[in-house]
Each structure stands twice: as C-alpha cells, then as structure tokens.
Rosetta silent file (secondary structure, phi, psi, omega in degrees, C-alpha in Angstrom):
SEQUENCE: MQNYDIKKERRDLYSARRDRFEIVDVPRMGFLMVDGRGDPNTSADYRAVVEALYTTAYAVRAIAKKELARTHTVGPLEGLWTADDLSVFTTRDHDEWNWTLMIVQPGWVGSALVDEARDRVRRTKDLSAGHRVRFEDRTEGQCVQILHVGPYDEEAPTIARMHEEFMPAEKLVPRGHHHEIYLSDARRTQPGRLRTILRQPVGPAPV
SCORE:     score description
SCORE:     0.000 S_00000001
   1 L     0.000   70.770 -155.866   88.643 -143.107  112.148 S_00000001
   2 L  -102.751  127.776 -150.237   88.109 -146.492  111.330 S_00000001
   3 L   -93.777  179.824 -134.879   85.627 -148.223  109.493 S_00000001
   4 E  -120.976  124.230  138.932   84.302 -151.623  110.367 S_00000001
   5 L  -108.641  104.387  165.100   82.711 -154.205  106.833 S_00000001
   6 H  -112.678   52.770 -179.360   81.665 -156.809  107.816 S_00000001
   7 H   -59.682  -75.050 -151.352   81.961 -159.032  104.195 S_00000001
   8 H   -98.673   35.963  173.596   85.478 -158.442  105.740 S_00000001
   9 H  -111.006   -9.575  120.571   85.960 -158.540  109.500 S_00000001
  10 L   -81.757   43.233 -176.036   83.264 -161.537  108.963 S_00000001
  11 H   -34.725  -49.346 -165.270   84.714 -163.271  106.117 S_00000001
  12 H   -68.668  -19.736 -166.346   83.509 -166.766  107.644 S_00000001
  13 H  -131.272  -18.007 -176.563   79.559 -165.543  107.371 S_00000001
  14 H  -111.916  -12.488    2.036   79.818 -163.041  104.695 S_00000001
  15 L    84.174  103.622  167.047   82.052 -165.068  102.286 S_00000001
  16 L  -173.771  160.250 -156.168   81.510 -168.875  101.192 S_00000001
  17 L  -112.696  151.458 -155.713   82.536 -171.532   98.933 S_00000001
  18 L   -61.092  -17.741 -120.141   81.303 -172.464   95.415 S_00000001
  19 L  -151.369   10.866 -162.615   82.817 -176.255   95.203 S_00000001
  20 L  -115.040    6.190 -162.802   81.297 -176.820   99.061 S_00000001
  21 L   -46.995  116.157 -168.166   78.654 -177.150  101.537 S_00000001
  22 E   -94.996  155.023 -173.485   80.193 -174.983  104.829 S_00000001
  23 E  -151.211   96.030 -135.310   78.592 -175.625  107.749 S_00000001
  24 E  -113.460 -176.348 -164.548   78.880 -172.642  109.607 S_00000001
  25 L  -108.093  107.993 -158.313   77.476 -171.329  113.405 S_00000001
  26 L   -77.348  144.842  172.099   75.425 -167.892  112.505 S_00000001
  27 L  -116.759  130.116  160.854   75.794 -165.807  116.409 S_00000001
  28 L   -11.563  107.753  122.009   73.314 -162.487  117.469 S_00000001
  29 E   -78.858  153.711   95.844   73.142 -160.301  114.608 S_00000001
  30 L    -1.969  114.101 -161.836   71.284 -157.055  114.439 S_00000001
  31 E  -153.299   99.423  143.749   69.285 -156.729  111.458 S_00000001
  32 E    -8.503   51.950 -121.456   67.136 -153.717  109.813 S_00000001
  33 E  -131.747  126.592  158.205   63.554 -155.490  108.335 S_00000001
  34 L  -121.223 -174.946 -178.296   60.521 -155.786  106.377 S_00000001
  35 L  -171.575  153.971 -159.758   57.990 -158.811  104.969 S_00000001
  36 E  -157.105  153.917  170.615   56.930 -159.134  102.313 S_00000001
  37 E  -164.559  157.732 -166.626   55.230 -161.651   99.527 S_00000001
  38 L    91.182 -153.640 -146.028   55.170 -162.123   96.104 S_00000001
  39 L   -77.226   95.726 -163.785   56.846 -162.011   92.520 S_00000001
  40 L   -64.894  -28.267 -150.504   60.463 -160.110   93.888 S_00000001
  41 L   -53.547  -34.969 -141.218   61.312 -160.199   89.750 S_00000001
  42 L  -148.436    7.819 -167.390   57.520 -157.637   89.016 S_00000001
  43 L  -105.875  116.046  178.116   56.885 -156.825   92.213 S_00000001
  44 H   -58.061  -38.616 -144.812   56.567 -153.234   93.090 S_00000001
  45 H  -120.501   17.136 -174.520   56.474 -153.238   96.918 S_00000001
  46 H  -101.620  -69.462  148.089   59.161 -155.884   96.508 S_00000001
  47 H    35.240  -81.525 -160.104   61.127 -152.178   95.273 S_00000001
  48 H   -79.472  -43.492  133.950   59.776 -150.329   97.689 S_00000001
  49 H    -2.598  -97.616  178.873   61.418 -152.523  100.258 S_00000001
  50 H   -65.048    2.312 -165.955   64.802 -152.390   99.132 S_00000001
  51 H   -97.829  -27.672   70.419   64.725 -148.905   98.236 S_00000001
  52 H    48.671  -95.062 -174.287   63.232 -148.018  102.152 S_00000001
  53 H   -45.221 -104.662 -139.872   66.317 -150.744  104.126 S_00000001
  54 H   -11.602  -84.916 -174.118   68.692 -148.707  101.961 S_00000001
  55 H   -25.272  -76.549 -133.931   67.459 -145.271  102.527 S_00000001
  56 H   -98.709   12.377 -170.092   67.561 -146.093  106.440 S_00000001
  57 H  -110.122  -42.784  174.464   70.480 -148.131  106.921 S_00000001
  58 H   -72.861   -5.645  172.457   72.590 -144.940  105.352 S_00000001
  59 H   -45.844  -67.509  156.922   70.277 -142.861  107.457 S_00000001
  60 H    22.309  -93.033  144.784   71.754 -145.544  109.916 S_00000001
  61 H   -60.110    3.265 -175.892   75.228 -144.445  109.466 S_00000001
  62 H   -96.023  -48.636 -174.592   75.418 -141.342  108.897 S_00000001
  63 H   -47.043  -49.568  173.031   73.513 -140.721  112.740 S_00000001
  64 H   -71.173  -21.952  148.125   76.381 -143.055  114.041 S_00000001
  65 H   -49.501 -111.071 -174.316   79.095 -141.156  112.371 S_00000001
  66 H   -46.042  -34.312 -159.881   78.402 -138.430  113.863 S_00000001
  67 H   -91.684  -37.728  168.484   76.392 -139.471  117.399 S_00000001
  68 H  -124.150    1.160 -176.091   79.227 -142.168  117.859 S_00000001
  69 H    69.485   34.416 -162.462   81.690 -141.356  116.151 S_00000001
  70 L  -121.547  164.960  154.097   81.600 -144.881  114.524 S_00000001
  71 L  -140.040  106.336  170.894   81.976 -145.816  110.678 S_00000001
  72 E  -128.758  147.224  165.862   80.592 -148.744  108.440 S_00000001
  73 L  -109.122 -153.710 -127.836   79.652 -149.695  105.694 S_00000001
  74 L  -107.365  129.165 -171.747   76.526 -150.529  104.630 S_00000001
  75 L   -94.217 -167.411 -167.961   76.340 -154.403  104.272 S_00000001
  76 L   -73.627 -161.930 -161.152   74.653 -156.250  101.935 S_00000001
  77 E   -94.660  143.686  166.383   71.286 -157.137  100.587 S_00000001
  78 L  -123.943  -86.291 -131.619   69.707 -159.866  102.454 S_00000001
  79 L   153.682 -164.706   20.693   66.616 -163.164  102.372 S_00000001
  80 L  -103.162  109.584  174.243   64.709 -164.750  104.191 S_00000001
  81 L   -39.851  126.140  166.823   62.493 -167.433  101.915 S_00000001
  82 L  -157.698  152.872  163.064   59.301 -168.931  103.076 S_00000001
  83 L  -147.696  151.825  170.636   56.030 -170.288  101.687 S_00000001
  84 L   -28.705  -78.846 -143.444   52.776 -172.310  102.394 S_00000001
  85 L  -125.458   99.325 -166.488   53.630 -175.167   99.748 S_00000001
  86 L   -70.874  -47.879 -154.358   57.903 -174.909  100.127 S_00000001
  87 L   -44.885   -4.845 -171.758   57.204 -176.968   96.747 S_00000001
  88 H   -77.218  -20.239 -172.488   56.801 -173.572   94.614 S_00000001
  89 H   -57.051  -23.402 -156.975   60.785 -172.998   95.020 S_00000001
  90 H  -116.148    7.565  170.536   61.412 -175.382   92.899 S_00000001
  91 H  -101.079   19.855 -176.846   58.683 -174.438   90.606 S_00000001
  92 L    36.083   42.861 -163.362   59.712 -171.481   91.038 S_00000001
  93 L   -89.720  104.559 -164.941   56.013 -170.312   90.886 S_00000001
  94 L   -57.354  -42.664 -174.700   57.268 -166.360   92.190 S_00000001
  95 L   -42.335  -74.431  -95.939   53.463 -165.245   93.663 S_00000001
  96 L  -104.996   25.886  176.805   53.281 -167.772   96.071 S_00000001
  97 L  -104.897  123.963  146.203   56.773 -166.573   97.727 S_00000001
  98 E   -23.991   65.396 -135.920   57.348 -165.096  101.328 S_00000001
  99 E  -109.085  152.725  103.887   60.224 -162.401  102.001 S_00000001
 100 L  -128.556  111.011  158.639   61.902 -160.407  104.285 S_00000001
 101 L   -20.595  100.680 -138.557   64.436 -158.098  103.287 S_00000001
 102 L  -123.004  132.682  142.811   67.292 -157.643  105.997 S_00000001
 103 L   -99.676  100.814  142.160   70.893 -155.251  106.523 S_00000001
 104 E   -30.618  143.283 -173.999   73.306 -156.034  109.062 S_00000001
 105 L  -135.514   88.477  149.752   73.894 -153.339  111.477 S_00000001
 106 L    13.630  132.291  149.626   77.194 -153.406  113.463 S_00000001
 107 L   -14.289  -68.616  177.851   76.960 -153.941  117.391 S_00000001
 108 L   -57.049  -13.896 -176.091   76.854 -150.791  118.156 S_00000001
 109 L   -74.249  119.681 -171.862   73.611 -150.218  116.335 S_00000001
 110 L  -141.611  148.818  170.758   70.364 -150.849  119.219 S_00000001
 111 H   -29.382   -4.855 -163.452   66.587 -149.766  118.736 S_00000001
 112 H   -79.641  -81.436  165.329   67.391 -146.136  119.641 S_00000001
 113 H   -40.131  -61.848  152.446   69.540 -145.630  117.145 S_00000001
 114 H   -40.913  -58.025  178.188   67.080 -146.599  114.201 S_00000001
 115 H   -64.433    4.186  176.428   63.836 -144.945  115.637 S_00000001
 116 H  -117.173  -16.658  152.353   65.758 -141.726  114.800 S_00000001
 117 H   -86.966    3.391  171.136   66.717 -142.815  111.586 S_00000001
 118 H   -91.098  -72.509  173.493   63.450 -144.052  110.647 S_00000001
 119 H   -10.868  -85.417  175.848   62.475 -140.182  112.070 S_00000001
 120 H   -38.257  -86.047 -123.514   65.019 -138.394  109.802 S_00000001
 121 H   -68.981  -51.806  174.367   64.232 -140.449  106.558 S_00000001
 122 H   -28.498  -71.337 -166.579   60.235 -139.727  107.243 S_00000001
 123 H   -53.026  -30.449 -162.703   60.775 -135.915  107.770 S_00000001
 124 H   -74.446  -54.768 -100.084   63.437 -136.131  104.155 S_00000001
 125 L  -142.545  143.424  128.941   61.999 -138.806  102.115 S_00000001
 126 L  -127.872  106.129  153.135   58.442 -140.394  100.698 S_00000001
 127 L  -126.897  124.268 -125.082   58.859 -143.517  100.730 S_00000001
 128 H   -66.038  -99.464  -67.524   55.682 -145.847  100.042 S_00000001
 129 H  -143.307  -28.283 -177.581   57.400 -148.693  102.515 S_00000001
 130 H   -15.152  -74.010  161.129   59.437 -146.501  104.964 S_00000001
 131 L    -3.634  -81.422 -168.126   56.922 -147.022  107.506 S_00000001
 132 L   -81.418    9.199  157.410   57.188 -150.480  107.926 S_00000001
 133 L   -83.022   98.571  -91.701   60.945 -150.851  108.563 S_00000001
 134 E  -157.551  138.624  166.374   61.635 -152.344  111.511 S_00000001
 135 E   -86.530  117.281 -174.221   65.206 -153.524  114.330 S_00000001
 136 L  -123.591 -124.269  179.756   65.002 -156.626  114.889 S_00000001
 137 L  -170.183  120.986 -164.628   67.723 -158.988  116.915 S_00000001
 138 E  -138.988  117.471  114.342   67.919 -162.621  115.083 S_00000001
 139 L  -111.060  150.774 -169.682   69.830 -165.916  115.809 S_00000001
 140 L   -71.781  -22.431 -156.434   70.473 -168.541  113.228 S_00000001
 141 L    26.731  179.900 -157.478   73.052 -171.387  115.160 S_00000001
 142 L   -59.662  119.401  177.690   74.511 -174.175  112.847 S_00000001
 143 E  -116.301   96.164  143.759   74.307 -173.124  109.095 S_00000001
 144 E   -95.885  131.847 -167.083   74.965 -174.854  106.000 S_00000001
 145 E  -117.820  167.995  113.782   75.822 -172.880  103.743 S_00000001
 146 E  -109.244 -170.959  171.162   77.044 -172.085   99.965 S_00000001
 147 E  -126.175  103.930  165.792   78.085 -169.667   97.715 S_00000001
 148 E   -65.103  147.766  178.074   76.187 -169.642   94.199 S_00000001
 149 E  -136.761  136.616  147.171   76.946 -167.945   90.752 S_00000001
 150 L    93.514  170.243 -177.056   74.814 -167.060   88.252 S_00000001
 151 L   -41.918  132.116 -172.561   71.332 -166.288   88.142 S_00000001
 152 H   -11.948  -67.751 -167.398   68.244 -166.546   91.015 S_00000001
 153 H   -83.649   10.369  143.540   66.329 -168.916   89.532 S_00000001
 154 H  -126.996   64.028  142.800   69.119 -171.683   89.075 S_00000001
 155 L   -30.314  -83.354 -142.975   69.117 -172.003   92.563 S_00000001
 156 H   -33.002  -43.347 -160.286   66.930 -174.458   93.080 S_00000001
 157 H   -65.683  -68.448  159.833   69.412 -177.597   91.918 S_00000001
 158 H   -27.467  -76.916  173.319   72.131 -176.568   94.574 S_00000001
 159 H   -13.083  -39.463 -179.105   69.020 -176.431   96.938 S_00000001
 160 H   -88.722  -49.051 -152.804   68.090 -179.560   96.276 S_00000001
 161 H   -95.462    6.908 -172.706   71.469 -181.491   96.446 S_00000001
 162 H   -90.105  -57.071 -176.690   71.641 -179.212  100.220 S_00000001
 163 H   -93.883   -5.829  161.315   69.225 -180.982  101.608 S_00000001
 164 H   -85.496   -6.718  167.393   69.107 -184.599   99.598 S_00000001
 165 H  -128.145  -76.434 -156.242   72.339 -184.915  100.105 S_00000001
 166 H  -102.343   24.703  154.072   74.403 -183.798  102.181 S_00000001
 167 H   -53.240  -66.297 -148.276   71.875 -182.317  104.881 S_00000001
 168 H   -91.041    9.503  162.102   71.456 -185.862  105.634 S_00000001
 169 H   -64.197  -34.654 -137.215   75.351 -187.255  105.211 S_00000001
 170 L  -138.976   72.567 -168.315   75.929 -185.585  107.337 S_00000001
 171 L    30.490   47.133  175.012   72.451 -186.218  110.293 S_00000001
 172 E  -119.729  162.724 -151.227   71.386 -183.009  109.761 S_00000001
 173 L  -135.245  108.744 -123.153   67.403 -181.677  109.413 S_00000001
 174 L   -87.540  160.928  155.453   66.228 -178.233  107.065 S_00000001
 175 L   168.921  135.919 -176.274   64.740 -175.725  110.453 S_00000001
 176 L    84.538 -166.908 -167.866   63.649 -172.010  109.833 S_00000001
 177 L  -118.168 -168.755 -170.072   63.505 -170.295  106.779 S_00000001
 178 L   -94.766 -146.479 -148.205   66.215 -170.330  104.113 S_00000001
 179 E  -176.370  117.486 -175.035   68.591 -167.243  103.800 S_00000001
 180 L  -138.628  117.264 -177.259   69.734 -165.768  100.931 S_00000001
 181 L   -94.873  114.489 -174.409   73.060 -163.350  101.222 S_00000001
 182 E  -130.874  120.295 -129.051   73.151 -161.519   98.088 S_00000001
 183 L  -110.904   14.878  178.288   76.673 -160.289   97.572 S_00000001
 184 L  -127.851  106.833  169.249   75.977 -159.058   93.522 S_00000001
 185 L   -61.661  158.463  160.387   74.021 -155.639   93.035 S_00000001
 186 L   -89.393   -7.916 -175.660   71.716 -157.032   90.346 S_00000001
 187 L   -74.757    5.153 -145.129   71.086 -153.305   88.662 S_00000001
 188 L  -140.881   -6.808 -153.754   75.040 -153.544   88.112 S_00000001
 189 L  -147.358  136.053 -158.757   75.814 -157.277   87.610 S_00000001
 190 L   -71.186  167.671 -172.701   75.295 -159.372   84.432 S_00000001
 191 L  -115.172   40.637  140.099   73.324 -162.223   85.753 S_00000001
 192 L  -115.446   31.693  160.344   75.643 -165.193   85.304 S_00000001
 193 L  -141.593   52.361  162.249   78.349 -163.381   87.523 S_00000001
 194 L   -99.929  171.942  143.454   75.735 -162.362   90.596 S_00000001
 195 E  -111.585  146.991 -162.666   76.958 -164.797   93.782 S_00000001
 196 E  -162.322  156.610  176.735   74.644 -164.847   96.326 S_00000001
 197 E   -68.750  135.397  118.577   74.852 -167.266  100.017 S_00000001
 198 E  -135.258  132.934  178.233   72.174 -169.494  100.358 S_00000001
 199 E   -81.100  128.649  151.673   71.945 -170.628  104.045 S_00000001
 200 E  -125.065  125.440 -136.041   70.191 -172.705  105.545 S_00000001
 201 L   -82.077  -32.116 -141.233   69.593 -172.691  109.358 S_00000001
 202 L    43.294  173.093 -144.290   69.916 -176.728  111.089 S_00000001
 203 L  -166.511  159.815  174.027   69.361 -179.152  113.362 S_00000001
 204 E   -89.235  126.951  164.263   70.320 -183.053  114.398 S_00000001
 205 L   -56.785  179.650 -156.840   68.508 -185.350  112.197 S_00000001
 206 L   -92.519   85.964 -161.076   65.699 -187.167  114.356 S_00000001
 207 L   -38.185    0.000    0.000   67.838 -190.848  116.523 S_00000001
C-alpha cells in the first residue's frame, strides 16, 4: 500500500524558499476546519481545537486505510488569520485575532468519510471542540508565499515586505485571508528553528 504524503507530492505548495517570494497557484483542496478567536499562545480554546483537528484527522486516516485501502500521512497544521482591524497583526494584539485552523485531506477523502470519522471520535473521545470540526473545500488560486524561519512573533517584517514591496512591484494586491502552514511541531522545536510558510492570496492590482 503506497503512502501519500502531501508535503512530498506537492512540494510547490508545502515547501518554500526562505530567500525570496514565490508566486504559486493553489488548486481546490479539502480541509478539516475549525473557527476561533483569541491569543493562540494562551487560549484554551485554541489548544482544544488543535486536539480536535488532529484526533479527527487520524480517525479519517484509519477509516480510509480500512475502507478504501489507501493510506496517507496526516498533513501539517495550517491557519487562516484575519481581524476587524488588520493593524493588530503588526501590533501583535493577539486577543483580537480571528483564526481558522485546518488540516488538508487527500483528494479521496470526502464529506461522508469525515462524517464517519467525526461520529467515531464522538463515541470514543471526550473533546470539547470535536463537534466544531467540519469538512470544506477551498480554492485559493494565485498566491504569494515565502518560508519564515524563527518565532511566530517575528513574522511581521517579512509580511510587511510581502505587502509593501513585492506585491506592488508585481502589480498584485492581497485578497482573502493571510495563510500560514506550520511545518514544525511547536511543542518540540526551539522558537528560532520553527519553519512556517507565509502565504497570501493575491489578484491583479486595478489599473
């Protein structure tokens, strides 16, 4: 049984250069998703959502292996970030951040299989956020991305260069949510070695 690992199969989307911005085209993909709000460093809800996502993702993997004879590596944690006032990302006012945490799914995983996984998790686990996990398709299209190495709170200068230098030079404007892909396990990685893909959907600047 051949294992599918999206970080290997789609290196263009799940790896990035640290030294320069890249433009990529992100197709329609399916995700387990949960919405929330607040400081990811201190929020009990954030931790509960991460637990619910991973527990459901591993249940999906187990069911797919048994029922479809297909196996895959569970993808990395990802996050979409927004706020009513976008300046809070520069000031790092974490309590005002809105987020959607996600884990990408292989193309053969659909809503019926996810529903089965959610039912299994509900019967076997007591998770405060388990009922909030949903399956949703998402198409980002053209995006700008770069690899950030270091603490999450040091991302702001790179994000500023993306928006204030690279995008104007390429005649692009941001659209949609700021997107981060966490390639490192923050529980086991020193802050200075964390690897995060910073991604922003873009469109053509108005003439």
